[in-house]
Coordinates of C-alpha atoms in Angstrom, one line a residue:
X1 CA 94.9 94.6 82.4
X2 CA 94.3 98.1 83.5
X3 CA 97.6 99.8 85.0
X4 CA 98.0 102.0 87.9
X5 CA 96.0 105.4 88.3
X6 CA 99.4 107.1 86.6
X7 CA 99.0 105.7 83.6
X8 CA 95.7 106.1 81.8
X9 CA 96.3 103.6 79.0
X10 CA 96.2 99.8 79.4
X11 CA 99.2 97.9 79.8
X12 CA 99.2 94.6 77.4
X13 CA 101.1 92.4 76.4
X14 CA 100.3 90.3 73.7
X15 CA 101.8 86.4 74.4
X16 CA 101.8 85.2 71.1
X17 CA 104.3 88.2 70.2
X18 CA 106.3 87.4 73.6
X19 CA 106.0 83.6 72.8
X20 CA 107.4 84.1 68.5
X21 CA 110.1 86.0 70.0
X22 CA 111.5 83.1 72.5
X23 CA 111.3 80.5 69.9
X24 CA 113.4 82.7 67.1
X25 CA 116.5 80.2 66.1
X26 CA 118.7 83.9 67.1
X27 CA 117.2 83.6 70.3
X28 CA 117.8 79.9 71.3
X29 CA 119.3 79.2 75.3
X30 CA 119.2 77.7 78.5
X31 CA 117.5 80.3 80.0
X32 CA 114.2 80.0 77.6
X33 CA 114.3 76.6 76.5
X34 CA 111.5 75.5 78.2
X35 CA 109.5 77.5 75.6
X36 CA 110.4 76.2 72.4
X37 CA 108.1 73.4 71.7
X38 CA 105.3 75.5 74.1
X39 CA 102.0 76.6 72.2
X40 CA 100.3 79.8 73.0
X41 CA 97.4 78.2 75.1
X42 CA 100.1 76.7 77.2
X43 CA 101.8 80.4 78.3
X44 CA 100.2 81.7 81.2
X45 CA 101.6 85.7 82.6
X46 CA 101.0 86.7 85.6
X47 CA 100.8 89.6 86.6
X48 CA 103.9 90.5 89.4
X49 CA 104.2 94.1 89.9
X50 CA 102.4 97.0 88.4
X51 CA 105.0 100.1 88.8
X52 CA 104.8 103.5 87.8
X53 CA 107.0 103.3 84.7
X54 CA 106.9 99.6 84.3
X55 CA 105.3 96.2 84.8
X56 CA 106.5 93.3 85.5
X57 CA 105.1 89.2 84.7
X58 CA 105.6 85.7 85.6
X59 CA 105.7 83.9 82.3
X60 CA 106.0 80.5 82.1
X61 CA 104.9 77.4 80.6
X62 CA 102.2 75.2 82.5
X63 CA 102.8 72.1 80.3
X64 CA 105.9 72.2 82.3
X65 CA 106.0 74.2 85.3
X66 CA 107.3 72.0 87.8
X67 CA 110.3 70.7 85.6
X68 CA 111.3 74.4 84.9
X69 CA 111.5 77.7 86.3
X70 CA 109.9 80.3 84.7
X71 CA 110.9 84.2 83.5
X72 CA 110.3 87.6 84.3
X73 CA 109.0 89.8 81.5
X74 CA 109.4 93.7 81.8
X75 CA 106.9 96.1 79.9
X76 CA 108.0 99.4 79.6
X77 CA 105.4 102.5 80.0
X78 CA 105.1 105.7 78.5
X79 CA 106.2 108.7 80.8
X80 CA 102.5 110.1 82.1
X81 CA 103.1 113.4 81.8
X82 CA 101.0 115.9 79.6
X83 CA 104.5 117.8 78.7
X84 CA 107.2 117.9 76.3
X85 CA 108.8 114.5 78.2
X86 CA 105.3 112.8 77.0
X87 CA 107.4 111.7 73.8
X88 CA 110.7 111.1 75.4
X89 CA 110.8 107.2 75.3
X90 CA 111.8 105.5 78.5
X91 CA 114.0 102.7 76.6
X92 CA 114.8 99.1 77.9
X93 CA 117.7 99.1 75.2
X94 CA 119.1 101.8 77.8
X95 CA 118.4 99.8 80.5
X96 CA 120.3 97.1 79.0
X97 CA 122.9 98.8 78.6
X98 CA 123.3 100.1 82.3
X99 CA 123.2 96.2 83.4
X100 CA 125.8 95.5 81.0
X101 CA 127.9 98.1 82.4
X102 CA 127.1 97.2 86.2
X103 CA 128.4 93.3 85.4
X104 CA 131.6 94.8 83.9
X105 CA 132.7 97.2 87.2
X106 CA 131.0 95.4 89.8
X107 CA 130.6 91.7 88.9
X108 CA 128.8 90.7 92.2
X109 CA 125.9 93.2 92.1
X110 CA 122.7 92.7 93.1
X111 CA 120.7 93.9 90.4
X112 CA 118.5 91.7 88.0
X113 CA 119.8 90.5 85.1
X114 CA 118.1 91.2 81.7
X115 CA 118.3 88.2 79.1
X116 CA 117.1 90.1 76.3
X117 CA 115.7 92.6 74.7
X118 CA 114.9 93.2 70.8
X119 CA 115.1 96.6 69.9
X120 CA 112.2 98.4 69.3
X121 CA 110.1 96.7 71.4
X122 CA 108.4 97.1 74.8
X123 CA 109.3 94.2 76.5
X124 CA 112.6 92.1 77.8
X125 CA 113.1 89.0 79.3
X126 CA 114.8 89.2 83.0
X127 CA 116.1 86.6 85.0
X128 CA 113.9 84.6 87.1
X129 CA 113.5 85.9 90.6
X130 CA 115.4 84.5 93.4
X131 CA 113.5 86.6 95.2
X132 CA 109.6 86.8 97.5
X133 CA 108.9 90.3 98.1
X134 CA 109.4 93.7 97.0
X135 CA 110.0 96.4 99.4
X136 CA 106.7 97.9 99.3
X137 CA 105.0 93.9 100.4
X138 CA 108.0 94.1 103.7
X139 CA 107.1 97.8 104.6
X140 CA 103.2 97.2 104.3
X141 CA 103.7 94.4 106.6
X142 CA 105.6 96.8 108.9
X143 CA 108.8 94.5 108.7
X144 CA 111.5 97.3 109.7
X145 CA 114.1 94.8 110.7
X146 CA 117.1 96.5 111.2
X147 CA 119.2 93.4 108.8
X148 CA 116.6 94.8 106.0
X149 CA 117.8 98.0 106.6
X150 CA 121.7 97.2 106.3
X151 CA 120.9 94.8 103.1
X152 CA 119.5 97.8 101.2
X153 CA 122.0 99.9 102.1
X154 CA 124.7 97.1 101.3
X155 CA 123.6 97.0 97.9
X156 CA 123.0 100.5 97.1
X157 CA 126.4 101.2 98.0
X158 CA 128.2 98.8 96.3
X159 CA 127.3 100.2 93.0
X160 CA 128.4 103.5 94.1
X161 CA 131.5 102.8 95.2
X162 CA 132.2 100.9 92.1
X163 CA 132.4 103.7 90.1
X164 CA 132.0 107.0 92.3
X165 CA 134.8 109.7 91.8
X166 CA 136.3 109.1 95.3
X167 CA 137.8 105.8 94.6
X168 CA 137.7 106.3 90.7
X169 CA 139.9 108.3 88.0
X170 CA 137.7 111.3 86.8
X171 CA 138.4 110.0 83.2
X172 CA 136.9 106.9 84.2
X173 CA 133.4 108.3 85.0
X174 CA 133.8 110.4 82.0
X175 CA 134.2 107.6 79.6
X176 CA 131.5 105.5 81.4
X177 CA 129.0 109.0 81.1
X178 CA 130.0 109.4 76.9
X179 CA 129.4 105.5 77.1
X180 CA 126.5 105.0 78.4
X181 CA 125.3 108.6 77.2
X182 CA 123.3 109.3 80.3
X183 CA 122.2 113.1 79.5
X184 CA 118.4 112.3 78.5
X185 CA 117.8 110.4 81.7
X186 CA 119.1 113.0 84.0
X187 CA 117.3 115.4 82.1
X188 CA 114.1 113.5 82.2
X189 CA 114.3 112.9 86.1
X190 CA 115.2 116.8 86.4
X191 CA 111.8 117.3 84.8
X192 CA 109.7 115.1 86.8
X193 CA 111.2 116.2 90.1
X194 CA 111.9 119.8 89.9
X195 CA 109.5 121.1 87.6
X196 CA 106.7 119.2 86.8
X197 CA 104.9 119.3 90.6
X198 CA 104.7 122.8 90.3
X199 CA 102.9 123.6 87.0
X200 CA 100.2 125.3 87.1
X201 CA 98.1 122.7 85.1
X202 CA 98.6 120.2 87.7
X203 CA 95.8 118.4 87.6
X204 CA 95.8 117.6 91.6
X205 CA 96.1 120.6 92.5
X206 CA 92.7 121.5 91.4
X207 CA 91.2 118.7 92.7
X208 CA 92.4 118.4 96.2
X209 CA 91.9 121.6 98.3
X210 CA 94.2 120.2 100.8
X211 CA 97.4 119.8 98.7
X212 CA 96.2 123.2 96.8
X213 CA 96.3 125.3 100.3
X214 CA 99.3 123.7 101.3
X215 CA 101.1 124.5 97.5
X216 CA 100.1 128.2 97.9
X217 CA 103.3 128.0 100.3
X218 CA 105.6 127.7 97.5
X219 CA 104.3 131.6 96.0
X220 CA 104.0 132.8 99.3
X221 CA 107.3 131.9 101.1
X222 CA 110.3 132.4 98.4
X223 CA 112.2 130.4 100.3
X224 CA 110.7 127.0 98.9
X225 CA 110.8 127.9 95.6
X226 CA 114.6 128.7 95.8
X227 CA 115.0 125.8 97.4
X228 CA 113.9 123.6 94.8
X229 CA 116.1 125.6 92.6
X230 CA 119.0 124.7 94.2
X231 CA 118.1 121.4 94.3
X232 CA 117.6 121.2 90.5
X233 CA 121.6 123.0 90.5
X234 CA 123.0 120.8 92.5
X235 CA 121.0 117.4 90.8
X236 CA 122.3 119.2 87.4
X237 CA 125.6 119.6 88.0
X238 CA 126.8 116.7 90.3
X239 CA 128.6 113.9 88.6
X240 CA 129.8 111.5 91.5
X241 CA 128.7 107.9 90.0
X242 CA 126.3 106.1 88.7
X243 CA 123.4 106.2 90.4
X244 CA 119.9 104.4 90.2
X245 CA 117.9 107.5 89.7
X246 CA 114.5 105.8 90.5
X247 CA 114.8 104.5 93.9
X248 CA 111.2 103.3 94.5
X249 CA 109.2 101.1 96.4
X250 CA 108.6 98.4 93.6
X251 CA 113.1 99.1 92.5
X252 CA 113.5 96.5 95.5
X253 CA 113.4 93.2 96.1
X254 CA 114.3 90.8 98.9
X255 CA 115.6 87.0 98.9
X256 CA 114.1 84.6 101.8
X257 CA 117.8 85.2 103.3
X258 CA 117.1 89.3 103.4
X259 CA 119.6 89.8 100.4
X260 CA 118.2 92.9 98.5
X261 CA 118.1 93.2 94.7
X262 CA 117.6 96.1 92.4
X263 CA 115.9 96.4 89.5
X264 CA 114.3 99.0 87.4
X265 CA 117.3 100.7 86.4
X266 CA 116.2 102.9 83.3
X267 CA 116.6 106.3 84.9
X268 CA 120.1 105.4 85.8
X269 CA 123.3 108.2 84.9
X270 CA 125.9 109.7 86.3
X271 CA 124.5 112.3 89.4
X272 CA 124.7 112.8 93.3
X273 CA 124.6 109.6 95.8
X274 CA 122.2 111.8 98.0
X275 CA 119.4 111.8 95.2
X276 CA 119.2 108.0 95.8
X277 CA 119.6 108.4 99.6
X278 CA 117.2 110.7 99.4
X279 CA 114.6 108.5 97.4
X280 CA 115.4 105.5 99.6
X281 CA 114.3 107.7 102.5
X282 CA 110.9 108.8 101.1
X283 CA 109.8 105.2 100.6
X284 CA 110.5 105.1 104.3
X285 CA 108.6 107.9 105.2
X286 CA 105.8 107.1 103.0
X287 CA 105.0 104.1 105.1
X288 CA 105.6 105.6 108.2
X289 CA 102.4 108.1 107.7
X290 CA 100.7 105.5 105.8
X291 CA 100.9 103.3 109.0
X292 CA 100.2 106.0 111.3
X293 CA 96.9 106.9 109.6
X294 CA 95.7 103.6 110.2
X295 CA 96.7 102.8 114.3
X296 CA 93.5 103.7 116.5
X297 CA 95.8 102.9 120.0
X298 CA 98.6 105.6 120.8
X299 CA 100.9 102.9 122.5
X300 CA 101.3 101.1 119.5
X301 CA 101.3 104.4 117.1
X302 CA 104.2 105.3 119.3
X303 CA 106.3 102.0 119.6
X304 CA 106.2 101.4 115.6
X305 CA 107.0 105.2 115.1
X306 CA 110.2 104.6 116.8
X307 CA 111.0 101.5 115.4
X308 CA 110.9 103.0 111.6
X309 CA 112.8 106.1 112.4
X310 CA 115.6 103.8 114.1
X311 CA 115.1 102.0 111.1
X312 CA 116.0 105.2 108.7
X313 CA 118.6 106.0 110.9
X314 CA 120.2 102.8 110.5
X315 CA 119.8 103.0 107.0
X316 CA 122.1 106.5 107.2
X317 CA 124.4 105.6 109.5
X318 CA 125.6 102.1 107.4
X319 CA 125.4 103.9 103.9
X320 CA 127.5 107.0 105.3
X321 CA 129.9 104.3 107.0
X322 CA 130.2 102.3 103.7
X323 CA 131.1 104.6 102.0
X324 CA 133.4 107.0 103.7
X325 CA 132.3 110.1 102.0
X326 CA 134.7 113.1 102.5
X327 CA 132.1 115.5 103.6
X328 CA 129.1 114.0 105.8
X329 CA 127.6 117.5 106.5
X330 CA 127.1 117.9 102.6
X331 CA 126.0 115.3 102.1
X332 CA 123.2 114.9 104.1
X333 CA 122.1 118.6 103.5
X334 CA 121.6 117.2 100.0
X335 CA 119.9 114.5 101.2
X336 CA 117.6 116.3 103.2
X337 CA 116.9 119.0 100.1
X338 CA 116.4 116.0 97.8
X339 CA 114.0 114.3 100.0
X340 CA 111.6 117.5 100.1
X341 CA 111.6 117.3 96.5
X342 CA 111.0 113.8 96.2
X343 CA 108.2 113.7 98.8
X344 CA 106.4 116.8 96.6
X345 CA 107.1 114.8 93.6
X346 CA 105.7 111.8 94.4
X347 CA 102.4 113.3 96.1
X348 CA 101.2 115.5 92.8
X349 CA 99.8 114.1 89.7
X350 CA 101.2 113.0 87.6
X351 CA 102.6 110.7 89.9
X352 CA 99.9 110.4 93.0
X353 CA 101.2 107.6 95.4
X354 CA 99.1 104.4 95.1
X355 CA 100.0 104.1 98.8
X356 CA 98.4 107.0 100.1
X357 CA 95.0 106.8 97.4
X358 CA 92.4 107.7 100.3
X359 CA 95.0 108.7 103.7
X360 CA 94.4 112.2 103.4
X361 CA 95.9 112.8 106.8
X362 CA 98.6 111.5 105.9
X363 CA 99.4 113.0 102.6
X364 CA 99.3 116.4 103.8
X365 CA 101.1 115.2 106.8
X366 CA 103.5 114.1 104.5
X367 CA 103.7 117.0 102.4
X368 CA 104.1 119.3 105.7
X369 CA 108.0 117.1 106.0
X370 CA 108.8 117.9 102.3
X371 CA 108.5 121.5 102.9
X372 CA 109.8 121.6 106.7
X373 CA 113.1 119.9 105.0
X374 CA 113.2 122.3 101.9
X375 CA 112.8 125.1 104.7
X376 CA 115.9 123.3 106.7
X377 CA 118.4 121.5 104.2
X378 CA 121.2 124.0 104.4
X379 CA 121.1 123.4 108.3
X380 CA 120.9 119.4 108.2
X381 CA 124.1 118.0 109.2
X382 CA 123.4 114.5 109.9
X383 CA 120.7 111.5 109.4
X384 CA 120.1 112.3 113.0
X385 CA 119.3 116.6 112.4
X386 CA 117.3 115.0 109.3
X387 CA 114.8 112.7 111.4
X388 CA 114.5 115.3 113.9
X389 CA 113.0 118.0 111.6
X390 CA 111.5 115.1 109.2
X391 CA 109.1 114.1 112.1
X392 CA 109.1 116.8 114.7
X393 CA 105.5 116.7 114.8
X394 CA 105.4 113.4 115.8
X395 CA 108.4 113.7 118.7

């Protein structure tokens, strides 16, 4: 099965190897019992989500499928970068580890749960779904209910709080950061946010004159480039909680009551709460051009538009009030800084939005916010100053 235009290798999985490792004696519980006596030509996996670090399948048994629910099985991918990172592995033993940690400090999370992994490998077994759609399906199919909103923003802040330094002893995030030995991840997401975009063997750049006229910005106008730099700083040196790290449109998922789980938590460390924020917001705005590239009738481009940045401001307004933060103004400055980054990011090879693969209005559109908020961030006080210079074109 060929994966996403990211990743230029195929993503298999072999089920014979998936199904020897259920039916080890080691292995033996509820949760995969349903496999034991199964044969390889009775395993079907199908194929769920197809994400830019990871995929994920429905495995289950059709011998049996209506007496028994099936699993969720997670294949890691390689970074695609053509750096140094290119051999970093991107490990679900981590990953495991982070869930482990989550149960212990915040035992009602919302994040799925990982059965197991065996080191070494490139798989793990995940706890069935209680879930239908992922926040890229609800966002496609412009559902921007405001209840979506708050659950996100419920969830996301619940395993802040649990361990970020305003309600927590310093020693305490300390001990979880030499636990959980976070460094390599931070470093990695450091790479692929604040440096990577702007090398000068970016493939995209040479192959999209629209993106390469609008990047000459970044020589011509210090201003960006320091920007970013700061950003990098303050993504360094911040050490507030754990945070997801990899906030993306396939990291969410949404139960028929509009509960809203996380998953995909192997870029998670100890950073800044605004980095997630700030990712959170992109997805946001990602759909808001994608949508506007396609309405023909300016009535309806302008109803939704205001209906998706009430939507964002929601979003700000619940997360700040959840969590109390001592300094609002900071934080959204951050926020704002980290969302230009993230936008760049996610627009340049090597990690070309799916979403936007032919909406070339919308990508340089898109790419015009990234750098109107890197030109802004010090001045944004507020979700509201955010949206106003996110999207002043479109006021």
């Amino acid at each position: 099965m060929a994966s996403s235009g990211c990743h230029p290798c195929v993503d298999l999985l072999n089920k014979d190897e998936l199904l020897e490792t259920l039916q080890r004696p080691e292995y033996d519980s509820v949760w995969n019992s349903d496999f034991k006596g199964a044969k390889g030509t009775d395993i079907v996996l199908n194929l769920v989500n197809d994400g830019q670090f990871s995929s994920l399948y429905e495995l289950y048994n059709k011998a049996s499928v209506d007496k028994h629910p099936s699993i969720i099985v997670k294949h890691i991918k390689s970074i695609p970068m053509g750096s140094k990172l290119s051999t970093v592995p991107v490990t679900l033993s981590y990953e495991r580890q982070v869930l482990q940690k989550l149960d212990e400090f915040c035992l009602n999370n919302k994040s799925l749960r990982m059965y197991l992994h065996v080191p070494d490998t490139a798989f793990a077994f995940l706890e069935k779904f209680p879930l239908q759609h992922s926040l890229r399906e609800r966002l496609k199919n412009k559902d921007f209910s405001l209840d979506l909103a708050a659950a996100i923003v419920d969830s996301l802040a619940m395993i802040h709080k649990a361990t970020h330094l305003q309600y927590n002893k310093t020693e305490y995030l300390e001990d979880l950061e030499a636990q959980l030995q976070t460094q390599h991840c931070q470093d990695i997401v450091e790479q692929l946010t604040f440096v990577a975009p702007f090398q000068k063997n970016n493939r995209l750049i040479e192959e999209d004159h629209i993106i390469e006229e609008t990047l000459k910005r970044v020589n011509e106008k210090p201003i960006v480039s320091t920007a970013v730099k700061d950003m990098k700083n303050v993504f360094h040196f911040t050490k507030e909680c754990l945070i997801h790290g990899n906030l993306q449109l396939d990291s969410i998922y949404f139960t028929s009551s509009n509960n809203a789980y996380l998953t995909n938590f192997e870029f998670s460390h100890i950073g800044p709460v605004s980095y997630d924020m700030a990712c959170l917001l992109v997805n946001y705005i990602t759909f808001f051009y994608y949508h506007l590239e396609h309405f023909h009738q300016p009535d309806t481009c302008s109803r939704f538009s205001q209906c998706l940045i009430e939507f964002m401001k929601i979003s700000g307004l619940k997360y700040t009030e959840l969590m109390k933060l001592k300094s609002d103004q900071k934080f959204w400055s951050e926020v704002a800084g980290f969302t230009g980054c993230e936008i760049i990011k996610r627009l340049l090879e090597p990690f070309h939005l799916k979403t936007l693969q032919g909406c070339q209005h919308a990508r340089k559109d898109m790419l015009e916010v990234g750098f109107r908020l890197l030109y802004a961030y010090k001045n944004i006080s507020s979700i509201d100053s955010l949206l106003i210079i996110a999207f002043m074109l479109v006021y």
